[in-house]
Structure formats: C-alpha cells, structure tokens
Amino acid sequence: MSTPTTRELYDRYVIPTYGRFDLRLARGQGSVVWDEDGKRYLDFGAGIAVTSIGHCHPRVLAAMRAQLGTLVHTSNLYYTRPQAELAERLVRLIGAPGKVFFCNSGAEANEALYKLARKFGNEGVPPESKHTVGEIIAGPACRTGIIAMDGSFHGRTLAGIAATGQEKVKKGFEPMVPGFQHVPFNDGPALLAAVQEPGVVAILLEPIQGERGVHPASAAFLKLARELCDRHGLLLMFDEVQCGLGRTGDWCGWKTLLGDASVMPDAVSWAKGIAGGFPLGAMWASDRLVTLKAGGTVALCDLLGPGSHGTTFGGTPLVSAGANEVLAVIEEEGMLENARALGAHALAALRALGSPLIADVRGVGLILACELVPDFATRVFTLPDGKAPALFLVEALHAAGLLTVPSGTHAIRWLPPLNVSREEIDEAVELLRVTLERLTLAR
Ligand SMILES: Cc1ncc(COP(=O)(O)O)c(C=O)c1O
C-alpha cells in the first residue's frame, strides 16, 4: 500500500475549516520557503504577518533551544523569569506604564480586552453618573457596550465574531454574544453618535484594518476616539494583533499613523508576530485609575485580579524566551528602520508598475495591499466563474514562486518579514509584474 500524500491525510483527518491553497510547505529560511517537491517561494505572507523576522533566525533558534533544555512549561500557578522579562519589555516598547496578560492567540488577546471592558463597566463608577449609588450597585447603570468598526476582524471565538464587523464570519453561529455594535470605520460623526448611546463602555479598533484590504485609521479618527473616550469615561482599546510590534516600522502601529504618541489607548492586544511564529498573544492595560462602585480605586491593569481570567499555556517560559529574543532581534538588528525604508521602497515600486489590473496600492511599513480593479474578471479571460480576483491572483503568484495573502475579494496583501531585503522586494515586484502581464496578455 502506498503512503498517503499530505493532502490525502488532511482530506481524511483534518476538519476542513480552512480553504487551503494546494501547496505543501516543508521548510523555510529567512524570507523563503520550499514545498515538499523542493520548489522555492518568496514568503511575502509570513504566515499572515507571523514570522516577523523570517524563518529559523539563528538567535531565536539558539534562545529557544536553550530554554527547551531548561524549562518548557510550568502553568501560571508559578513565576518564571522569561515571562517577567517579556512583560517588562512590552511595557517599555509601548512607552507607557501598565501591565501585560499573556495568552495564546489574537482572538484570546482580544477576549482579554472584552473582559477588561466588561469588568470596567460592571465594577467601575461611570463618570458624572446620573444614577444613585444604589442604582449603580443594583446593576441598571452597568455599562457593557463595545463600539467596534465595520470591516474589522478580531478573531474566530464567539465574542471575536461578534466584535468583528463582517457578516461572513457570523453566518451560522447566531445568536451573537451581545454587547457589540458597529460604526463605519473612519466616520467621525457616526462614532460621535454611537458614544451617546446608553451603556457604552469602550471603543475597539484596529489602527490598520488588515483583513479587508489594508485600511489605516485616519489621525483625526484616532484623536476623536481618544477625545470621546476621555469625555465619556470609556476605554480606548486597540487591536494591534496584525499591525503591531514592528510591522509598520514602529512598535505601535497607531504611532506610525499619528507620527507621534499624542494618542495613547487604555488597552492593546497583540499576537501574530510577537514570537516570530510561536503561538503567543498578549494584552497590555494602562495604569489609569478606576473608581470602583464597591469603593476605592484600582489601576485598570490590576482590575482583572486573581481568579478573574487565565489560560494554561499563556506565556510559557519557552514561548516567552522566544518572544524576548524576537523583539530583541527586531530592536538590535534595525528591523523597524528596515520596515520603514523597504515599505516605502515596495510601495513606490508597486505603484510604478502601472498595471491596468491594479486600482490602488496602499499600506504602512510592511503591511501593504494591491487593490485590483473592480472589473478584473473581465480583463483576464482565465478567471473561473465565481472565483474572487484576489484568490485567483494569489494562486497565479504561487505558480510564479511568490506567497501573498488575499485581503477581501479584490486585494492582495504583502506582509514580508521585517528583515526582508531590498533584493527580495525587487524580486517579488518583478514576479508580480510578470504574472500580471501574463494574465492581461492572456485575453
Ligand atoms: C486584527 C486581528 N485581530 C485578531 C485576529 C485573530 O488572531 P488569531 O487568528 O491569532 O486568533 C487577527 C487574525 O488575523 C487579526 O488580523
């Protein structure tokens, strides 16, 4: 009997929640991966913004090998040095006092945000409350509403899909977790109206929306969100799972958009690139003081006290040692500067392609998108019926040896490692140019 192929094993044994491309990847090095047949691909998807310093960086391998032979896991019943040092590093990188909670993924990091907001709304005294203390304690004045954005993506847990501003992720999983409402992204008046609703406790947004075409928040919108949170006593929560920790050329995506630190959120979620490919999520909360209905005050970052939240694997010594090294490498090897410089280079080179199939090129640092023209399907005669143009192009690029990620139906995303080289960017641009030309000529 012949050995089943990887694909056959998947078809038989893996629950088919993903629409996978027909590629069987076997190994990686830097910005390159190879499939089981030895074919080379430039990896400009980086596992959807995860392998932030490329595959198999020698410093991360060394740090994790050392930790692997020392202590892998203890649970969070005990203290471990790598987690403590990682928390300190993250607080330093964000540039404001606070504390960090560790988990395993972006959806979980966001879950920590929602629970923080619920605790804040349930146990904190609303500013200038019109209710008596008795009413507040009895409950009617509890604030639990989170305003999120249309087009957003916050993960696949039940609360994650409720928070996400895209209908397709919710379908079939109703009823939704209550407490989320959505406003159009970057729409100041809509946000202004939404915060007037009773019961609102937080605003949640991705400074750069990644999953529906790479759309940055405007500086004005970020400033308005902060101002409204201050005025109404709300939490401003940023989902930096995809755009944070270096991808924009700054540790904090929102600071790249503003050009400064004039807006600081109350809480932030991270995952994806934080540990360069190992599963880790984290939430930072500021030390802003919360007045409690029960009396007294507590720092926001201490509101989720013992027993209120947790996860077995969050921030193991092994993954924390890896993340510490990944973040040190980004810092010490000039990768923020590289992301800024090569992001600008890639943006210019993609725009210079002048392809009639590309309507727009946008992005910040190394989170970039090429938006395809709305009538893409009529300009390439090989597009199968009903296939999204972005999927079609991503597959055509696979054949050429370039991995990219679809973003919505009409955009392809580039999320290369932060240490990608200028030569690799130029090679990827050339592969895209040749592929687009081939598709256009195929009419
Ligand atoms: C902005 C954002 N938030 C949350 C998530 C969910 O992260 P995870 O897939 O690690 O749960 C993602 C994943 O793409 C994301 O892009």
Coordinates of C-alpha atoms and ligand atoms in Angstrom, one line a residue, residues 18 47-50 104-110 114 152-157 160 164 205-211 239-243 269-272 279-281 367 413, ligand 1:
Y18 CA -9.9 26.4 6.0
G47 CA 2.2 33.0 7.9
I48 CA -0.2 36.1 7.8
A49 CA 2.2 38.5 9.5
V50 CA 3.6 36.0 11.9
N104 CA -2.0 32.1 23.0
S105 CA -3.6 33.9 20.0
G106 CA -5.1 37.1 18.7
A107 CA -8.6 36.1 19.4
E108 CA -7.7 35.3 23.0
A109 CA -5.8 38.6 23.4
N110 CA -9.0 40.4 22.2
Y114 CA -13.6 42.4 26.1
S152 CA -12.9 44.9 11.2
F153 CA -11.6 41.5 12.1
H154 CA -11.0 40.4 15.7
G155 CA -10.8 36.6 15.6
R156 CA -13.0 33.5 15.5
T157 CA -14.2 32.9 19.0
G160 CA -14.5 37.6 18.4
T164 CA -15.8 41.6 14.0
L205 CA -10.5 49.4 16.6
E206 CA -7.6 48.1 14.6
P207 CA -5.4 51.1 13.8
I208 CA -4.8 49.4 10.4
Q209 CA -7.6 47.1 9.3
G210 CA -5.8 44.1 7.8
E211 CA -8.4 41.5 6.7
D239 CA -6.3 45.6 18.3
E240 CA -2.7 45.6 17.1
V241 CA -2.7 41.8 16.5
Q242 CA -1.7 42.2 12.9
C243 CA -0.3 45.8 12.6
S269 CA -3.9 43.4 22.1
W270 CA -1.0 41.7 20.3
A271 CA -0.3 38.2 18.8
K272 CA 0.9 37.1 15.3
P279 CA 1.7 30.8 19.5
L280 CA 1.6 33.8 21.9
G281 CA -1.0 36.5 22.5
I367 CA 1.7 45.9 5.6
R413 CA -1.6 41.7 0.9
Ligands
LIG1 C1 -6.5 42.4 13.7 C2 -6.7 40.9 14.1 N1 -7.2 40.6 15.3 C3 -7.3 39.4 15.7 C4 -7.0 38.3 14.9 C5 -7.2 36.9 15.4 O1 -5.9 36.4 15.7 P1 -5.8 34.8 15.8 O2 -6.0 34.2 14.5 O3 -4.4 34.6 16.3 O4 -6.8 34.3 16.8 C6 -6.5 38.6 13.6 C7 -6.1 37.5 12.7 O5 -6.0 37.6 11.5 C8 -6.3 39.9 13.2 O6 -5.8 40.2 12.0

